Amino acid sequence: MASRAKATIFDIAREAGVSKSTVSLVLQGSGLIRPETAVKVRKAIEDVGYVYNRGAANLRKAHSNVIGMVINDLTNPFFAELAVGMERVFQSAGIVPFIANTAENPVRQEEVLKSLMEQGVAGLIVSPARGTTPGAFRRLEMAGVPVVFAMRRLPESRIPVITPDNHRGAYLATAHLVGKGHRRLAFFGGSSDLVVYHERLGGFREACETLGIEPRDALIIEGETNRKGGMACLETSLAMAEPPTAALCFNDAVAFGVMLALRKRGLEPGPDFAVVGFDDVVEAEHYMPALTSVAVDSAGLGERAAHVMIKMIQSRTTRAEDHIGAVNLVVRESCGPDRRAKARSAKTGGAA
Amino acid sequence: MASRAKATIFDIAREAGVSKSTVSLVLQGSGLIRPETAVKVRKAIEDVGYVYNRGAANLRKAHSNVIGMVINDLTNPFFAELAVGMERVFQSAGIVPFIANTAENPVRQEEVLKSLMEQGVAGLIVSPARGTTPGAFRRLEMAGVPVVFAMRRLPESRIPVITPDNHRGAYLATAHLVGKGHRRLAFFGGSSDLVVYHERLGGFREACETLGIEPRDALIIEGETNRKGGMACLETSLAMAEPPTAALCFNDAVAFGVMLALRKRGLEPGPDFAVVGFDDVVEAEHYMPALTSVAVDSAGLGERAAHVMIKMIQSRTTRAEDHIGAVNLVVRESCGPDRRAKARSAKTGGAA
DNA sequence: CCTATTAAATGGAACGTTCCAATAAATCAA
DNA sequence: TTGATTTATTGGAACGTTCCATTTAATAGG
């Protein structure tokens, strides 16, 4: 119970009747010490209730084994998945990553980054907060700490990026809607301060152009990237002279909002108005109706980001190639039956 | 680009033409140094691209300002909320907490705890993984590190706990069901290796007893604490001779599963079978039908836990009082209308 | 039996900070 | 002026580890 002064390797040394250097060697698992000595030392370690002081060690050693993951919104399961994916590979590499949340706040992010640096991290994986200034990572670059961006990129930056293929995802989703016979489309939610927004919107626009949808039939409404934003977008669009009949949403949360708003108006998501989401969070599958969405495999991207980081650390470089992850459209029920074909019976088997 | 050897306070000292001690004082914001000197030093700090080495400082200082939060499942928004609540208060106290995820795995938890200790944390807030052995925190107690448990408690442990009033929550929910006219009830999901389970189940049982429900009409089915578990529980219960007409679920995820399974059988959650959840996650409000659930204010509990931790650190104690957070039943649509009010026409039991 | 080689263990310096005691400079009381 | 006091600044010794250069012990080669 009494927590007497913290035990150090000197205490262990005394207990085991060896020198501090020997203890240090044992701690590092060096093969230079006689097995019986090692056993003796390990017993002493146990007896004195020793806890390794990594701070002291890092003072002498070149590199720490701490990696920081900076996430913009942990309450969003989508980003939580990303973190979990990274953790998985770090774990198997014997590294314990520390996660910090910025709550989408650039000031907070600055603090977090500073703190992590002071802690002497070996590397940083960051999903930058919205509104991050381009200079925010200058200090890190100066310090030569390897950094990779996950899920989001910054406008102009040489830092390697791991993101899903947003452009293609949006293209696929839009093509799906056109294929269902829709001719007046909308892109709901998101705002232009996010690079992701431009990527997804770009895919939407390209699909419209390629597939012969007039620009005036491709409505774009910015909005919050949550349920509320989705509800607002739908209301706005339905108030127009020639409202769209289908929408690609910036993400699933927006899509859920749109479906909620439809229901509130007595419209049925799917038959009455087609909705596609983006991200394919777990909820999407269980919604009523199940949401068609672009799956991005965020856990997989997390794993990839972690691998890249480990490589960077090993090769002591601060550069790496970008990685664009494959996406695929998961078709469920929220786009209803084909518009031009006859209405099929309501019971569609959920394609997974 | 070139990351020349890390700058230390000596480099700053040379640059500013003062001694290292002066620099140290400036870094600590001591009022002892002349303002003009401080300005000079701060400029030098900026110029050399200095980053504070907290590890070195902690070696000398009494304690670090790092606090660890160990969460059993970050992908569960419920626990993510808890983490965010804690973060909020730590932030305003100038502390950057590090979050680590154990993915409900006691072995992983052990590693995480060890790593955090080695890092020299000043305190630890833990939501223990399922199946944590009672001895898992002995080392921490020996080291005199303040620990508080959040959301979950361990069977026998002197470590302070911050949890919602599970017993009362379950009691309220059960009473609500009885008040709606249900006489054959069920408790779905969870398993007895979790203390929370016993607390919630206890509330359910007490309510049944107090309100005159026979034990044989109070069905208890253990199961996974996710959607799948909920679906399984419902199936099992409906296969019985006299199936229940209402269920209190271990948590919202189970409740969602139950509702899903009901729909799959062509039954309407609410009118045909009443469902109450526990935790009141954001989704609950938006589900179809909206889920009646016991709100526990996890962010609030997180804040409370953080406050307790800060107190403990300041008063250098490892003990504190438990705190049981208030809960309240949020009534929505998943329990349908009153049973006795309506004619007893709709038979709910053995569908199929 | 002596020396060369290998194996095992060790002492000392260094890492970047803080803190204490000591100094130097400026101010005050007499 | 002189000593006492206050105000700013400073050098040196820790803190707990790692790593290098040595020392000591054990083994092999002749």
Short mmCIF file of N, CA and C in Angstrom, two decimals, chain A residues 83-153:
data_model
loop_
_atom_site.label_atom_id
_atom_site.label_comp_id
_atom_site.label_asym_id
_atom_site.label_seq_id
_atom_site.Cartn_x
_atom_site.Cartn_y
_atom_site.Cartn_z
N ALA A 83 -9.18 4.75 -36.32
CA ALA A 83 -8.25 4.63 -35.20
C ALA A 83 -8.05 3.17 -34.83
N VAL A 84 -9.15 2.43 -34.82
CA VAL A 84 -9.06 1.03 -34.43
C VAL A 84 -8.22 0.23 -35.44
N GLY A 85 -8.38 0.55 -36.71
CA GLY A 85 -7.57 -0.12 -37.73
C GLY A 85 -6.08 0.12 -37.50
N MET A 86 -5.74 1.35 -37.22
CA MET A 86 -4.34 1.67 -36.97
C MET A 86 -3.84 0.91 -35.75
N GLU A 87 -4.64 0.95 -34.71
CA GLU A 87 -4.23 0.28 -33.48
C GLU A 87 -3.88 -1.16 -33.71
N ARG A 88 -4.67 -1.80 -34.55
CA ARG A 88 -4.48 -3.22 -34.79
C ARG A 88 -3.06 -3.48 -35.28
N VAL A 89 -2.60 -2.70 -36.25
CA VAL A 89 -1.27 -3.03 -36.76
C VAL A 89 -0.17 -2.56 -35.81
N PHE A 90 -0.40 -1.49 -35.10
CA PHE A 90 0.62 -1.07 -34.14
C PHE A 90 0.77 -2.10 -33.04
N GLN A 91 -0.35 -2.62 -32.63
CA GLN A 91 -0.30 -3.63 -31.58
C GLN A 91 0.60 -4.79 -31.97
N SER A 92 0.39 -5.28 -33.19
CA SER A 92 1.17 -6.45 -33.60
C SER A 92 2.63 -6.06 -33.84
N ALA A 93 2.91 -4.77 -33.86
CA ALA A 93 4.29 -4.34 -33.99
C ALA A 93 4.86 -3.97 -32.61
N GLY A 94 4.08 -4.24 -31.58
CA GLY A 94 4.57 -3.97 -30.23
C GLY A 94 4.60 -2.50 -29.87
N ILE A 95 3.79 -1.72 -30.54
CA ILE A 95 3.75 -0.29 -30.27
C ILE A 95 2.40 0.07 -29.67
N VAL A 96 2.40 0.90 -28.66
CA VAL A 96 1.14 1.36 -28.13
C VAL A 96 0.91 2.80 -28.58
N PRO A 97 -0.05 2.99 -29.47
CA PRO A 97 -0.31 4.34 -29.95
C PRO A 97 -1.17 5.10 -28.95
N PHE A 98 -0.96 6.39 -28.88
CA PHE A 98 -1.82 7.22 -28.06
C PHE A 98 -2.75 8.00 -28.96
N ILE A 99 -4.01 7.99 -28.60
CA ILE A 99 -5.01 8.66 -29.40
C ILE A 99 -5.36 9.99 -28.74
N ALA A 100 -5.49 11.01 -29.54
CA ALA A 100 -5.96 12.28 -29.00
C ALA A 100 -7.03 12.81 -29.93
N ASN A 101 -8.01 13.45 -29.34
CA ASN A 101 -9.17 13.94 -30.08
C ASN A 101 -9.09 15.45 -30.20
N THR A 102 -9.38 15.97 -31.38
CA THR A 102 -9.30 17.42 -31.52
C THR A 102 -10.69 18.04 -31.58
N ALA A 103 -11.71 17.21 -31.64
CA ALA A 103 -13.09 17.71 -31.67
C ALA A 103 -13.26 18.75 -32.77
N GLU A 104 -12.58 18.51 -33.89
CA GLU A 104 -12.73 19.37 -35.07
C GLU A 104 -12.37 20.83 -34.79
N ASN A 105 -11.47 21.01 -33.86
CA ASN A 105 -11.10 22.36 -33.44
C ASN A 105 -9.60 22.60 -33.65
N PRO A 106 -9.26 23.48 -34.59
CA PRO A 106 -7.86 23.68 -34.96
C PRO A 106 -6.99 24.15 -33.79
N VAL A 107 -7.57 24.93 -32.91
CA VAL A 107 -6.80 25.41 -31.75
C VAL A 107 -6.45 24.23 -30.85
N ARG A 108 -7.47 23.45 -30.58
CA ARG A 108 -7.26 22.24 -29.79
C ARG A 108 -6.21 21.36 -30.46
N GLN A 109 -6.30 21.27 -31.75
CA GLN A 109 -5.37 20.44 -32.51
C GLN A 109 -3.93 20.91 -32.30
N GLU A 110 -3.78 22.20 -32.31
CA GLU A 110 -2.46 22.79 -32.09
C GLU A 110 -1.90 22.33 -30.74
N GLU A 111 -2.73 22.42 -29.72
CA GLU A 111 -2.31 22.02 -28.38
C GLU A 111 -1.92 20.55 -28.34
N VAL A 112 -2.79 19.76 -28.94
CA VAL A 112 -2.57 18.32 -28.93
C VAL A 112 -1.25 17.97 -29.62
N LEU A 113 -1.04 18.59 -30.77
CA LEU A 113 0.18 18.34 -31.53
C LEU A 113 1.40 18.74 -30.70
N LYS A 114 1.30 19.87 -30.07
CA LYS A 114 2.42 20.35 -29.25
C LYS A 114 2.72 19.35 -28.14
N SER A 115 1.67 18.96 -27.46
CA SER A 115 1.84 18.03 -26.35
C SER A 115 2.47 16.72 -26.81
N LEU A 116 2.00 16.22 -27.92
CA LEU A 116 2.52 14.97 -28.45
C LEU A 116 4.01 15.11 -28.79
N MET A 117 4.36 16.22 -29.36
CA MET A 117 5.76 16.46 -29.72
C MET A 117 6.63 16.50 -28.47
N GLU A 118 6.13 17.19 -27.47
CA GLU A 118 6.88 17.29 -26.21
C GLU A 118 7.09 15.91 -25.60
N GLN A 119 6.15 15.06 -25.85
CA GLN A 119 6.23 13.71 -25.32
C GLN A 119 7.27 12.89 -26.09
N GLY A 120 7.71 13.46 -27.19
CA GLY A 120 8.76 12.80 -27.97
C GLY A 120 8.27 11.68 -28.85
N VAL A 121 7.11 11.85 -29.48
CA VAL A 121 6.60 10.80 -30.35
C VAL A 121 7.54 10.50 -31.50
N ALA A 122 7.50 9.26 -31.93
CA ALA A 122 8.32 8.83 -33.07
C ALA A 122 7.63 9.15 -34.38
N GLY A 123 6.33 9.33 -34.32
CA GLY A 123 5.57 9.62 -35.54
C GLY A 123 4.15 9.99 -35.21
N LEU A 124 3.47 10.54 -36.20
CA LEU A 124 2.13 11.06 -35.97
C LEU A 124 1.23 10.72 -37.15
N ILE A 125 0.07 10.17 -36.84
CA ILE A 125 -0.93 9.97 -37.89
C ILE A 125 -2.09 10.89 -37.58
N VAL A 126 -2.44 11.70 -38.53
CA VAL A 126 -3.38 12.77 -38.24
C VAL A 126 -4.54 12.80 -39.23
N SER A 127 -5.72 12.90 -38.69
CA SER A 127 -6.87 13.24 -39.52
C SER A 127 -7.19 14.68 -39.17
N PRO A 128 -6.73 15.63 -39.99
CA PRO A 128 -6.73 17.03 -39.58
C PRO A 128 -8.12 17.60 -39.33
N ALA A 129 -8.19 18.47 -38.39
CA ALA A 129 -9.45 19.14 -38.08
C ALA A 129 -9.81 20.08 -39.21
N ARG A 130 -11.12 20.27 -39.35
CA ARG A 130 -11.58 21.20 -40.37
C ARG A 130 -11.02 22.59 -40.06
N GLY A 131 -10.59 23.27 -41.10
CA GLY A 131 -10.10 24.63 -40.89
C GLY A 131 -8.66 24.70 -40.44
N THR A 132 -7.96 23.57 -40.50
CA THR A 132 -6.55 23.57 -40.17
C THR A 132 -5.79 24.49 -41.12
N THR A 133 -4.96 25.36 -40.58
CA THR A 133 -4.18 26.25 -41.44
C THR A 133 -3.00 25.50 -42.03
N PRO A 134 -2.62 25.87 -43.23
CA PRO A 134 -1.54 25.16 -43.92
C PRO A 134 -0.24 25.14 -43.10
N GLY A 135 -0.04 26.14 -42.28
CA GLY A 135 1.21 26.22 -41.53
C GLY A 135 1.24 25.38 -40.26
N ALA A 136 0.10 24.78 -39.94
CA ALA A 136 -0.01 24.11 -38.64
C ALA A 136 1.00 22.99 -38.44
N PHE A 137 1.50 22.44 -39.55
CA PHE A 137 2.39 21.31 -39.41
C PHE A 137 3.85 21.66 -39.70
N ARG A 138 4.10 22.96 -39.85
CA ARG A 138 5.46 23.40 -40.15
C ARG A 138 6.44 22.99 -39.06
N ARG A 139 6.04 23.20 -37.82
CA ARG A 139 6.93 22.85 -36.70
C ARG A 139 7.30 21.37 -36.74
N LEU A 140 6.30 20.55 -37.02
CA LEU A 140 6.56 19.11 -37.07
C LEU A 140 7.55 18.79 -38.17
N GLU A 141 7.35 19.40 -39.30
CA GLU A 141 8.26 19.15 -40.42
C GLU A 141 9.67 19.60 -40.05
N MET A 142 9.75 20.75 -39.41
CA MET A 142 11.06 21.25 -38.99
C MET A 142 11.74 20.27 -38.04
N ALA A 143 10.96 19.69 -37.16
CA ALA A 143 11.53 18.77 -36.18
C ALA A 143 11.85 17.42 -36.80
N GLY A 144 11.43 17.23 -38.04
CA GLY A 144 11.74 15.98 -38.72
C GLY A 144 10.94 14.79 -38.23
N VAL A 145 9.78 15.06 -37.64
CA VAL A 145 8.93 13.96 -37.19
C VAL A 145 8.09 13.47 -38.36
N PRO A 146 8.09 12.17 -38.62
CA PRO A 146 7.25 11.67 -39.70
C PRO A 146 5.77 11.84 -39.40
N VAL A 147 5.04 12.32 -40.39
CA VAL A 147 3.61 12.56 -40.24
C VAL A 147 2.90 11.97 -41.44
N VAL A 148 1.79 11.32 -41.24
CA VAL A 148 0.93 10.99 -42.38
C VAL A 148 -0.49 11.42 -42.08
N PHE A 149 -1.14 11.90 -43.13
CA PHE A 149 -2.53 12.30 -43.02
C PHE A 149 -3.42 11.12 -43.38
N ALA A 150 -4.48 10.95 -42.63
CA ALA A 150 -5.42 9.88 -42.94
C ALA A 150 -6.80 10.47 -43.16
N MET A 151 -7.50 10.00 -44.12
CA MET A 151 -8.87 10.39 -44.47
C MET A 151 -8.98 11.79 -45.08
N ARG A 152 -8.21 12.71 -44.57
CA ARG A 152 -8.32 14.07 -45.09
C ARG A 152 -6.94 14.57 -45.49
N ARG A 153 -6.93 15.43 -46.47
CA ARG A 153 -5.65 16.02 -46.86
C ARG A 153 -5.71 17.52 -46.69
#
